[in-house]
Coordinates of C-alpha atoms in Angstrom, one line a residue:
Chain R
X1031 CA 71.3 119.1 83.8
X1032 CA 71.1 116.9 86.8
X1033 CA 74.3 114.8 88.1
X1034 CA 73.9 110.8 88.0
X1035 CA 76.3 110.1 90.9
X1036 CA 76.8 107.0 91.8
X1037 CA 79.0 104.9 94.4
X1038 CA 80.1 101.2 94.3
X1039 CA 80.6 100.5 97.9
X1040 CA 80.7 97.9 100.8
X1041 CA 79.9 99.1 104.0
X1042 CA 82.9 98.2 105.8
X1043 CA 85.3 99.5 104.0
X1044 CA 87.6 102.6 105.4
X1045 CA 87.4 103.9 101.4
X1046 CA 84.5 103.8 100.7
X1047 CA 83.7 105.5 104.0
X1048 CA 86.4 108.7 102.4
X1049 CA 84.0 109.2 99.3
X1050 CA 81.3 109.3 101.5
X1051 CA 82.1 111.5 104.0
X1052 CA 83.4 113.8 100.8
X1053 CA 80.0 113.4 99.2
X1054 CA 78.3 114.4 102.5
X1055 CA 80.9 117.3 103.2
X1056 CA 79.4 119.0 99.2
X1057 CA 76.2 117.8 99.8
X1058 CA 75.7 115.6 96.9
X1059 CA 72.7 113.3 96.1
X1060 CA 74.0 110.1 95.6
X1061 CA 72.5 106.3 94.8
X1062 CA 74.9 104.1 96.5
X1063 CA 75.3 100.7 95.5
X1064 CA 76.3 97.7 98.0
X1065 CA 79.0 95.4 96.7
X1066 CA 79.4 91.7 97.9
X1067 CA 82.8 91.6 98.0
X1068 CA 82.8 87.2 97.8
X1069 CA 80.7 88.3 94.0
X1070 CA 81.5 91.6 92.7
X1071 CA 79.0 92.9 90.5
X1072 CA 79.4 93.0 86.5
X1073 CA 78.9 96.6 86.8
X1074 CA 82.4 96.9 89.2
X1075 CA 84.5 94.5 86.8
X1076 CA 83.4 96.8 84.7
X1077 CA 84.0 100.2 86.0
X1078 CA 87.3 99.3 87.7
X1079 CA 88.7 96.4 85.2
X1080 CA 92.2 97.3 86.4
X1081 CA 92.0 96.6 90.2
X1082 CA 88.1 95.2 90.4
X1083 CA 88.4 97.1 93.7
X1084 CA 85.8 99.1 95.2
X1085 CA 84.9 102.5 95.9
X1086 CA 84.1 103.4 92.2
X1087 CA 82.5 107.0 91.9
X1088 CA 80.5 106.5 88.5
X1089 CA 79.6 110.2 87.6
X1090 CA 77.1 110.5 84.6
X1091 CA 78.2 107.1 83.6
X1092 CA 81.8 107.7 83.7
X1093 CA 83.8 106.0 86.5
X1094 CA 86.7 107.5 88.8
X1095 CA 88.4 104.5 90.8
X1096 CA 91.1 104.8 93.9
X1097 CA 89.2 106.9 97.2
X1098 CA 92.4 109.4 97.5
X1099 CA 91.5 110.4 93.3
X1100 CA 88.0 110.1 94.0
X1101 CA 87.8 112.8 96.7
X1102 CA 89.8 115.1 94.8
X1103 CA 87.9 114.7 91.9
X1104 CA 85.0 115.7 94.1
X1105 CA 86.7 118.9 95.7
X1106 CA 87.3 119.6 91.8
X1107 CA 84.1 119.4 90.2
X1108 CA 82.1 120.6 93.1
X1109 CA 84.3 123.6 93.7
X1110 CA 82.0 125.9 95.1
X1111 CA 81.4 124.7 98.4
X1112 CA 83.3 123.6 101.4
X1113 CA 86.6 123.1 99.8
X1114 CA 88.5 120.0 101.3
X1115 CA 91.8 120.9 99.8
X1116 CA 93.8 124.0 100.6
X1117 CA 94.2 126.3 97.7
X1118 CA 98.0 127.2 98.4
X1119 CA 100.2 124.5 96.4
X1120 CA 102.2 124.6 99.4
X1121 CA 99.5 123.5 101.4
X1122 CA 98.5 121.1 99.2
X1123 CA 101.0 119.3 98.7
X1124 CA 101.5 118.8 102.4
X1125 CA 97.6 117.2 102.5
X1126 CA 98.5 115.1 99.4
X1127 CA 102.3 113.9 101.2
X1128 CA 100.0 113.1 104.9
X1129 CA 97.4 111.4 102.8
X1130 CA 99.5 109.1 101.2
X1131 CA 101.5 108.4 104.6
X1132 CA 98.0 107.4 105.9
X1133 CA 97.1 104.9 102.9
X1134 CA 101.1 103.7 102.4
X1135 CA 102.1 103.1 106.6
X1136 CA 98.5 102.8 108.4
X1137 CA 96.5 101.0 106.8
X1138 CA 99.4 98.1 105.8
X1139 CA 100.4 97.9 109.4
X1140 CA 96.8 97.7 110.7
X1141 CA 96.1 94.7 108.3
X1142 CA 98.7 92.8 110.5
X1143 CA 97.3 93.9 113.9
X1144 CA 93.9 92.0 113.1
X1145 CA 95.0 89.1 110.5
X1146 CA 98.2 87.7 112.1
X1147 CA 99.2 86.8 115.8
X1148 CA 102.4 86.3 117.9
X1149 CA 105.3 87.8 116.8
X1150 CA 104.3 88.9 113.8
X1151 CA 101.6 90.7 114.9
X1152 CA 103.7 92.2 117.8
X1153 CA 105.7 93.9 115.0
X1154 CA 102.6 95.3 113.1
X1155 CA 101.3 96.4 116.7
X1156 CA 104.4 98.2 117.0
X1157 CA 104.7 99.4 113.6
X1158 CA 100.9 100.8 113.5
X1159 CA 101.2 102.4 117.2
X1160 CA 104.6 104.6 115.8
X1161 CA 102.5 105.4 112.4
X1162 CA 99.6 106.3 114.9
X1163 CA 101.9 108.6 116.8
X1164 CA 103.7 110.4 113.7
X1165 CA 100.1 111.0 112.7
X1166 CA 99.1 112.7 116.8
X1167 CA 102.8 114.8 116.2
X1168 CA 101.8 116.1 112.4
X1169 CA 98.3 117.2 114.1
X1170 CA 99.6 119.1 116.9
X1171 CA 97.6 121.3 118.6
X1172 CA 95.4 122.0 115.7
X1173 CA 91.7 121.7 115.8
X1174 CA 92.2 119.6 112.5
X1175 CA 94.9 117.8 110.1
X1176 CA 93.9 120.8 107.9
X1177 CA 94.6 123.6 110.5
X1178 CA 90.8 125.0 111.2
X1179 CA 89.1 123.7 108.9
X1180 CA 88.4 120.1 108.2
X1181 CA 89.7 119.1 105.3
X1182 CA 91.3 116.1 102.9
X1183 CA 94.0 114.5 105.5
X1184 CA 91.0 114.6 107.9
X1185 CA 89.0 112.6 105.5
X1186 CA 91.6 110.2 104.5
X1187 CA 92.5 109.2 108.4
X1188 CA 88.9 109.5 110.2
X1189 CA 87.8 106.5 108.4
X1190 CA 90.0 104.1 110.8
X1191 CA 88.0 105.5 113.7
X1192 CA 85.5 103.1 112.6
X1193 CA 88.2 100.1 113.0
X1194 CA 89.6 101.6 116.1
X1195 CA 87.8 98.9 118.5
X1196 CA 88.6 96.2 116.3
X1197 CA 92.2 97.1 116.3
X1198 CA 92.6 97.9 119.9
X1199 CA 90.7 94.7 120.7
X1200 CA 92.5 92.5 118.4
X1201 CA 96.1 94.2 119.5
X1202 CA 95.4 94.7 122.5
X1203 CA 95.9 98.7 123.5
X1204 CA 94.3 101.5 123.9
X1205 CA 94.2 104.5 121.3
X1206 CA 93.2 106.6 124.0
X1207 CA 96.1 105.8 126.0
X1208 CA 98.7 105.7 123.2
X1209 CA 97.3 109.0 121.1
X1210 CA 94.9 111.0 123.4
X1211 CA 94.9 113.8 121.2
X1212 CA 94.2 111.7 118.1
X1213 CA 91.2 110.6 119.8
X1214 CA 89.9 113.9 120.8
X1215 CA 90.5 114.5 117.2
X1216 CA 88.4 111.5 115.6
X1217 CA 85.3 112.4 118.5
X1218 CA 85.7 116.4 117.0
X1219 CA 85.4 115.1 113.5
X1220 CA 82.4 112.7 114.4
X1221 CA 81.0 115.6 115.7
X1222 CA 80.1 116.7 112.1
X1223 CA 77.1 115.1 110.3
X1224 CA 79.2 114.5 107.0
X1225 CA 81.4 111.8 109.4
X1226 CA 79.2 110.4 111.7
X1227 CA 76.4 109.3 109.3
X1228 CA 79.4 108.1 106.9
X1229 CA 80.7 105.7 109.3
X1230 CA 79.7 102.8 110.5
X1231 CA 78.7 101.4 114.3
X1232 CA 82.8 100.0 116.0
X1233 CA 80.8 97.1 117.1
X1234 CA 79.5 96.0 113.8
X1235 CA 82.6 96.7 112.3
X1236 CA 84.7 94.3 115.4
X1237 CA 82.2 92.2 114.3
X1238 CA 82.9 92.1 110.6
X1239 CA 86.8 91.7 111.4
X1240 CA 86.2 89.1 113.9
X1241 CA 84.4 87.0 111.3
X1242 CA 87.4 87.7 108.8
X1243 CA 89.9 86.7 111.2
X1244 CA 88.3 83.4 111.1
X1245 CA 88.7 83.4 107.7
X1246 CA 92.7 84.1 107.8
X1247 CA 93.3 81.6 111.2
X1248 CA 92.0 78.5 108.8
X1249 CA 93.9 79.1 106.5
Chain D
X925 CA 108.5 141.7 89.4
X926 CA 109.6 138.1 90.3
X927 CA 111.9 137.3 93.1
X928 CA 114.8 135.2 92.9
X929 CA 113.2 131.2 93.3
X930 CA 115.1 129.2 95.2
X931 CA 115.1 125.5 93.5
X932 CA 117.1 122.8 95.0
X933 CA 116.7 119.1 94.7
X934 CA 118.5 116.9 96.6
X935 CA 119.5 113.9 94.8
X936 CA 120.9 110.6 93.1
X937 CA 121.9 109.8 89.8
X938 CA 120.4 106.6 89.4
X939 CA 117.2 107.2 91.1
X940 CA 114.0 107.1 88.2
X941 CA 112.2 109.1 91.3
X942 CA 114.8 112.3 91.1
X943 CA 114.7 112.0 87.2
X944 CA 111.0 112.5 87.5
X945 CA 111.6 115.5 89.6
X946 CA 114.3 117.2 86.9
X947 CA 112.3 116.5 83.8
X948 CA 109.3 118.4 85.6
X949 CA 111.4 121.5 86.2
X950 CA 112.8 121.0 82.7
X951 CA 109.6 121.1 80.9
X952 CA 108.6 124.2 82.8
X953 CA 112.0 126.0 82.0
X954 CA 112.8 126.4 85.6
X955 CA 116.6 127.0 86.9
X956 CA 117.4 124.2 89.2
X957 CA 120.3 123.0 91.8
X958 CA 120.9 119.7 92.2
X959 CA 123.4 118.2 94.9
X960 CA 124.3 114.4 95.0
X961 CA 123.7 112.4 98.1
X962 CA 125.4 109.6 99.0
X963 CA 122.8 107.0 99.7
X964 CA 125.8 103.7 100.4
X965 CA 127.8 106.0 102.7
X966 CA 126.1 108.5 104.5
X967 CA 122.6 110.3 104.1
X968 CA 123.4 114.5 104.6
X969 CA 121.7 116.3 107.3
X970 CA 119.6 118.4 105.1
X971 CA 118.2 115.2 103.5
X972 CA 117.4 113.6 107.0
X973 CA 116.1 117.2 108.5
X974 CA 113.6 118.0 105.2
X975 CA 112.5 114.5 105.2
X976 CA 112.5 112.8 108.9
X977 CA 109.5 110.4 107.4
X978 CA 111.1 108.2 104.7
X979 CA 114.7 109.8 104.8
X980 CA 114.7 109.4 101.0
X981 CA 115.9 111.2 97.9
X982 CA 114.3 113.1 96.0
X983 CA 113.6 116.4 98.2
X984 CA 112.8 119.2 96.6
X985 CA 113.6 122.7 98.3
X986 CA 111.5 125.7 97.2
X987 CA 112.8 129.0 98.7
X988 CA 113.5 126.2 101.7
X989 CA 110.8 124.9 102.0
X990 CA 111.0 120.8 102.0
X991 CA 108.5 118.1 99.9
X992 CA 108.7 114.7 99.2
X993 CA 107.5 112.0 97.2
X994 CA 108.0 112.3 93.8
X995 CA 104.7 111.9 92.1
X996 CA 103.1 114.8 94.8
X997 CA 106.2 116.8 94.2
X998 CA 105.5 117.2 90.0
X999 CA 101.6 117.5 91.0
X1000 CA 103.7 120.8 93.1
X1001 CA 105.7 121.9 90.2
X1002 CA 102.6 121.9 87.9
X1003 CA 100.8 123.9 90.2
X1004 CA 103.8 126.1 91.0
X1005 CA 104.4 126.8 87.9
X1006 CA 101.2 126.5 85.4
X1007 CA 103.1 126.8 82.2
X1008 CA 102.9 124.3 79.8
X1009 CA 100.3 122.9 82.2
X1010 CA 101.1 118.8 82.6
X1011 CA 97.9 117.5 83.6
X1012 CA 94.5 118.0 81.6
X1013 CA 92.2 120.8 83.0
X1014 CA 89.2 118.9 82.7
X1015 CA 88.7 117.2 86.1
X1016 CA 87.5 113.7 84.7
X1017 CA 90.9 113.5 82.5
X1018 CA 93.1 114.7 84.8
X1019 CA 91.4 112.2 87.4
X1020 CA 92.4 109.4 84.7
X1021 CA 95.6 110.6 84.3
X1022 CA 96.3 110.6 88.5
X1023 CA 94.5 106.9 88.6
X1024 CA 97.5 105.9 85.9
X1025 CA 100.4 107.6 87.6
X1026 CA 98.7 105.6 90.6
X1027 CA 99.3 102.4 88.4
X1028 CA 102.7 103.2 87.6
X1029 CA 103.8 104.1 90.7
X1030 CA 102.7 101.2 92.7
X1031 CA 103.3 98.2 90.2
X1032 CA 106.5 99.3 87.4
X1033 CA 109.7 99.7 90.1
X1034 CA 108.8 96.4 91.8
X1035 CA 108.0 94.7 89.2
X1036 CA 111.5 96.0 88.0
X1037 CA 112.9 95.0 91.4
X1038 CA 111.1 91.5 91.5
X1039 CA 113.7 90.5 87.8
X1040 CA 116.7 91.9 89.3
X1041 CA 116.4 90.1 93.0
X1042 CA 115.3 86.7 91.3
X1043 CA 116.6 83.5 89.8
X1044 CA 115.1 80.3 88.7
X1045 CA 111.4 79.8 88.3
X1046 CA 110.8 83.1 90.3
X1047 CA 112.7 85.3 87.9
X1048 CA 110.6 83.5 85.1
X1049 CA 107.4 85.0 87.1
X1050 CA 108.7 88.1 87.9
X1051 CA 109.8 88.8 83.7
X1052 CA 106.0 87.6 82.9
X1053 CA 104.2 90.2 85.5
X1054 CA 107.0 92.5 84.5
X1055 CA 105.5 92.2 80.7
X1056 CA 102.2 92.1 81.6
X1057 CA 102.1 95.2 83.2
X1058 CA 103.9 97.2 80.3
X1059 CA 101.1 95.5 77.9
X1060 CA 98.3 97.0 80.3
X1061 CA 100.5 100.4 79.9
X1062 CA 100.3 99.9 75.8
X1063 CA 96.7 99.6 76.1
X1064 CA 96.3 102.6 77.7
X1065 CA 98.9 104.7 75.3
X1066 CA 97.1 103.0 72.1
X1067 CA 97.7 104.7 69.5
X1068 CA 98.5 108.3 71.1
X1069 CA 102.2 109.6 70.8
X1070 CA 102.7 110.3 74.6
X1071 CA 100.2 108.7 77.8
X1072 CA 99.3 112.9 77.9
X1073 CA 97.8 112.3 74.5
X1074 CA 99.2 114.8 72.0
X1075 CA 101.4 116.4 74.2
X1076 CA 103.8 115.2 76.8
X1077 CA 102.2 115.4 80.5
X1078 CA 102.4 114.4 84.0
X1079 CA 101.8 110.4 83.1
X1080 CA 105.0 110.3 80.7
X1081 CA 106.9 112.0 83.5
X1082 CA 105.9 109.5 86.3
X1083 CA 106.9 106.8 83.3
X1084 CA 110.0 107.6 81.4
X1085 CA 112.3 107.6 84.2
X1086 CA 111.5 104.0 85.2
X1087 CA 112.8 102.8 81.8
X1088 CA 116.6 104.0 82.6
X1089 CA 116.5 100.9 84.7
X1090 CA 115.1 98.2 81.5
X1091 CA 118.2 97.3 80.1
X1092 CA 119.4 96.0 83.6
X1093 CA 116.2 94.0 84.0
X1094 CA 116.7 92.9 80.5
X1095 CA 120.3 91.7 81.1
X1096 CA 119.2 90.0 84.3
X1097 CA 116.4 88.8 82.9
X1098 CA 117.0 87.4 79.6
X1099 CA 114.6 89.3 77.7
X1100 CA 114.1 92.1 75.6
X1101 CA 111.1 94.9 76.0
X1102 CA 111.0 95.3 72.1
X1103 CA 109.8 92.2 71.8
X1104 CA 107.3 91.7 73.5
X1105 CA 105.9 95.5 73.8
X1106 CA 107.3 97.4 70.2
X1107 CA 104.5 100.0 71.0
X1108 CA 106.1 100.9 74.5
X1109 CA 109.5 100.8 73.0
X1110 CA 108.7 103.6 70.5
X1111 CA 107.4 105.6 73.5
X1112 CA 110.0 105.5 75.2
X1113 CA 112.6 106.4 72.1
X1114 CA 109.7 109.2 71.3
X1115 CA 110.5 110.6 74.9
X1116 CA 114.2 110.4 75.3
X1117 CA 113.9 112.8 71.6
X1118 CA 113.3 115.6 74.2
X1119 CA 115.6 117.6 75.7
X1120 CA 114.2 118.5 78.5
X1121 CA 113.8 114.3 79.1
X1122 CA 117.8 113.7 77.6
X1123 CA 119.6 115.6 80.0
X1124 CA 117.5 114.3 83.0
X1125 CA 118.4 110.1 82.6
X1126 CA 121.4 108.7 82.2
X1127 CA 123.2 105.9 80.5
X1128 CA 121.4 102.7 80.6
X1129 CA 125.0 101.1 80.6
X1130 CA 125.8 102.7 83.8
X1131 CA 122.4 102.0 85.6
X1132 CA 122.9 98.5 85.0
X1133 CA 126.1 98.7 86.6
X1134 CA 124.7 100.0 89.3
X1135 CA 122.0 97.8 89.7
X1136 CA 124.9 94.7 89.6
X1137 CA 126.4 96.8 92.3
X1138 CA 123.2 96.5 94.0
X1139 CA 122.8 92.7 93.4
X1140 CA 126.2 91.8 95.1
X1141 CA 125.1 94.0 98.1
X1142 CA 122.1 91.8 98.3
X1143 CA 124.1 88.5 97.9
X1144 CA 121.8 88.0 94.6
X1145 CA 124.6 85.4 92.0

């Protein structure tokens, strides 16, 4: 029987980018669908009545919401290929604890690197560059987040490469010169197929946030 | 031949995220030591050393070994320890069941936190949202006994713990769960019927005085 897999998406979005990048790392056929996040489609309200949020992973017609569930759902179901979560519970329980750092501390303090300004934004700046270094210290020396192989806490962090000029533009620093090692991580990763045809151009994306930040100065 | 297991979980009596953490060792009838940290006075060395991130209880130590966060900590225990499992096999239900303890998780506590910090017209708010959100969670029980369906599981553990806390919000708050949610109510009696849940929360009378205690800290009349 043939999988139906679908993906409610929008282009931009670092979690959408995760189910893509787990969807390329199995090698799954997918359709994926382009949301307009200003009018979400019937079929999202739908899917996700509970948050109306997007990615949605609709599998044969029934949907998985929340990217973190999503791509473990994945590494479930499609279990016999390039595993993304360590089998040890140890292990995995350390990928689950870094994953949920990433989507609790980065992605909160990054929001107020590119939507606020003076003080307030120094903070976030300040509060997203420590996250950002806690995240270079838990990688080490190690090829990956996940030791050799690239893995789950890879997927859940790579995604912000895509936002990395927008947030160094907007913050005004350098990941380079902050995290060097981070960044020699995110190239390795966008080494591999599965990440670099997941994510989209920096530019567009600076783009995209410059527009948005218009958005959030008017009001 | 099985080696002696080292289970250690450091604590606080009032915390619904240590409860959690207890009633998942319960149900899988493994031997557990608990020791008390003093969160007003001073955080122990081993709490700060096992968990340099967030510096919060609960830590669980297996054979020393250190995790944190409660929810990933019971997704441990179930793995650990497979029997009775906690979480559905099937990957789509055990998916649902994640997205819910997700749900819980992020809304229930501040919600909780939003009645006790409030007064006036933002306490009114903050009882409404509160309600809201246990109605959502009374849609999703219907009409089974427990959120795990038939059997207690991983979504009544992430749960039960948070309702130690009610009867402070509903003193504060001016309100009573029962009324507005009888469904939930009966869960939550349904769950405190097990042991294993019993011995793991404590009085509701004391909570409440703890959360008072809490209140003055905050300068909250």
């Amino acid at each position: 029987m043939a999988d139906e897999v679908v993906l409610l998406d929008f282009w931009a979005s670092m979690f959408g980018m995760r189910v893509r990048v787990a969807l390329a790392e199995k090698g799954i056929k997918y359709e994926g669908k382009e949301e307009d996040l200003t009018n979400k489609s019937p079929l999202l309200l739908q899917m996700n009545p509970i948050h109306k949020k997007m990615p949605v992973l609709i599998h044969n017609g029934k949907p998985i919401c929340e990217s973190l569930i999503i791509v473990q759902y994945i590494d479930e179901v499609w279990h016999d290929r390039a595993p993304l979560l360590p089998s040890d519970p140890y292990q995995r329980a350390q990928a689950r604890f870094w994953a949920d750092f990433i989507d609790k501390k980065m992605y909160n303090s990054g929001w107020k690197v590119w939507t606020t300004k003076g003080e307030e934004q120094e903070a976030g700046k300040k509060e997203f560059l420590e996250n950002l270094k806690t995240l270079e210290a838990e990688l080490g020396d190690k090829p990956y987040f996940g030791g050799d192989r690239f893995g789950f806490v890879d997927i859940a962090f790579v995604v912000f490469y895509s936002w990395f000029h927008a947030y160094e533009t907007f913050g005004n620093f350098s990941v380079e010169a902050e995290c060097p090692k981070l960044l020699a991580w995110a190239r390795r990763c966008m080494e591999k197929e599965s990440v670099s045809k997941s994510l989209p151009d920096q530019k567009k994306v600076y783009e995209f946030v410059a527009q948005m930040r218009k958005k959030y100065e008017a009001e | 031949m099985s080696s002696k297991e080292e289970v250690l979980i450091l604590d606080f009596w009032g915390s619904p995220f240590c409860m959690r953490v207890k009633i998942a060792l319960n149900e899988k009838g493994v031997g557990y030591e608990s020791r008390e940290e003093n969160l007003f006075g001073g955080k122990s060395e081993l709490l700060l050393s096992s968990n340099p991130i967030y510096q919060k209880v609960p830590v669980l130590l297996h054979n020393g070994k250190p995790l944190s966060e409660s929810s990933i900590i019971v997704d441990y225990i179930n793995e650990t320890w497979p029997s009775p499992p906690l979480l559905p096999s099937c990957p789509y239900e055990k998916a649902q069941a994640k997205f819910w303890v997700d749900f819980i998780d992020k809304k229930v506590f501040e919600a909780g936190g939003n009645i006790w910090r409030s007064n006036g017209e933002a306490l009114e708010q903050a009882k409404q949202e509160f309600i809201e959100i246990l109605k959502q969670l009374e849609e999703v029980l219907g009409d089974s006994d427990f959120f795990g369906g038939k059997a207690f599981g991983f979504v009544d553990i992430i749960a039960i713990p948070l309702t130690s806390w009610f009867l402070a919000y509903e003193k504060f708050g001016g309100f009573k769960v029962e009324d507005h949610c009888p469904k939930f109510s009966a869960w939550i009696k349904r769950c405190l019927q097990r042991d294993t849940v019993a011995k793991a929360i404590p009085d509701s009378e004391k909570v409440y005085e703890l959360v008072a205690q809490l209140r003055k800290m905050n300068g909250i009349e």
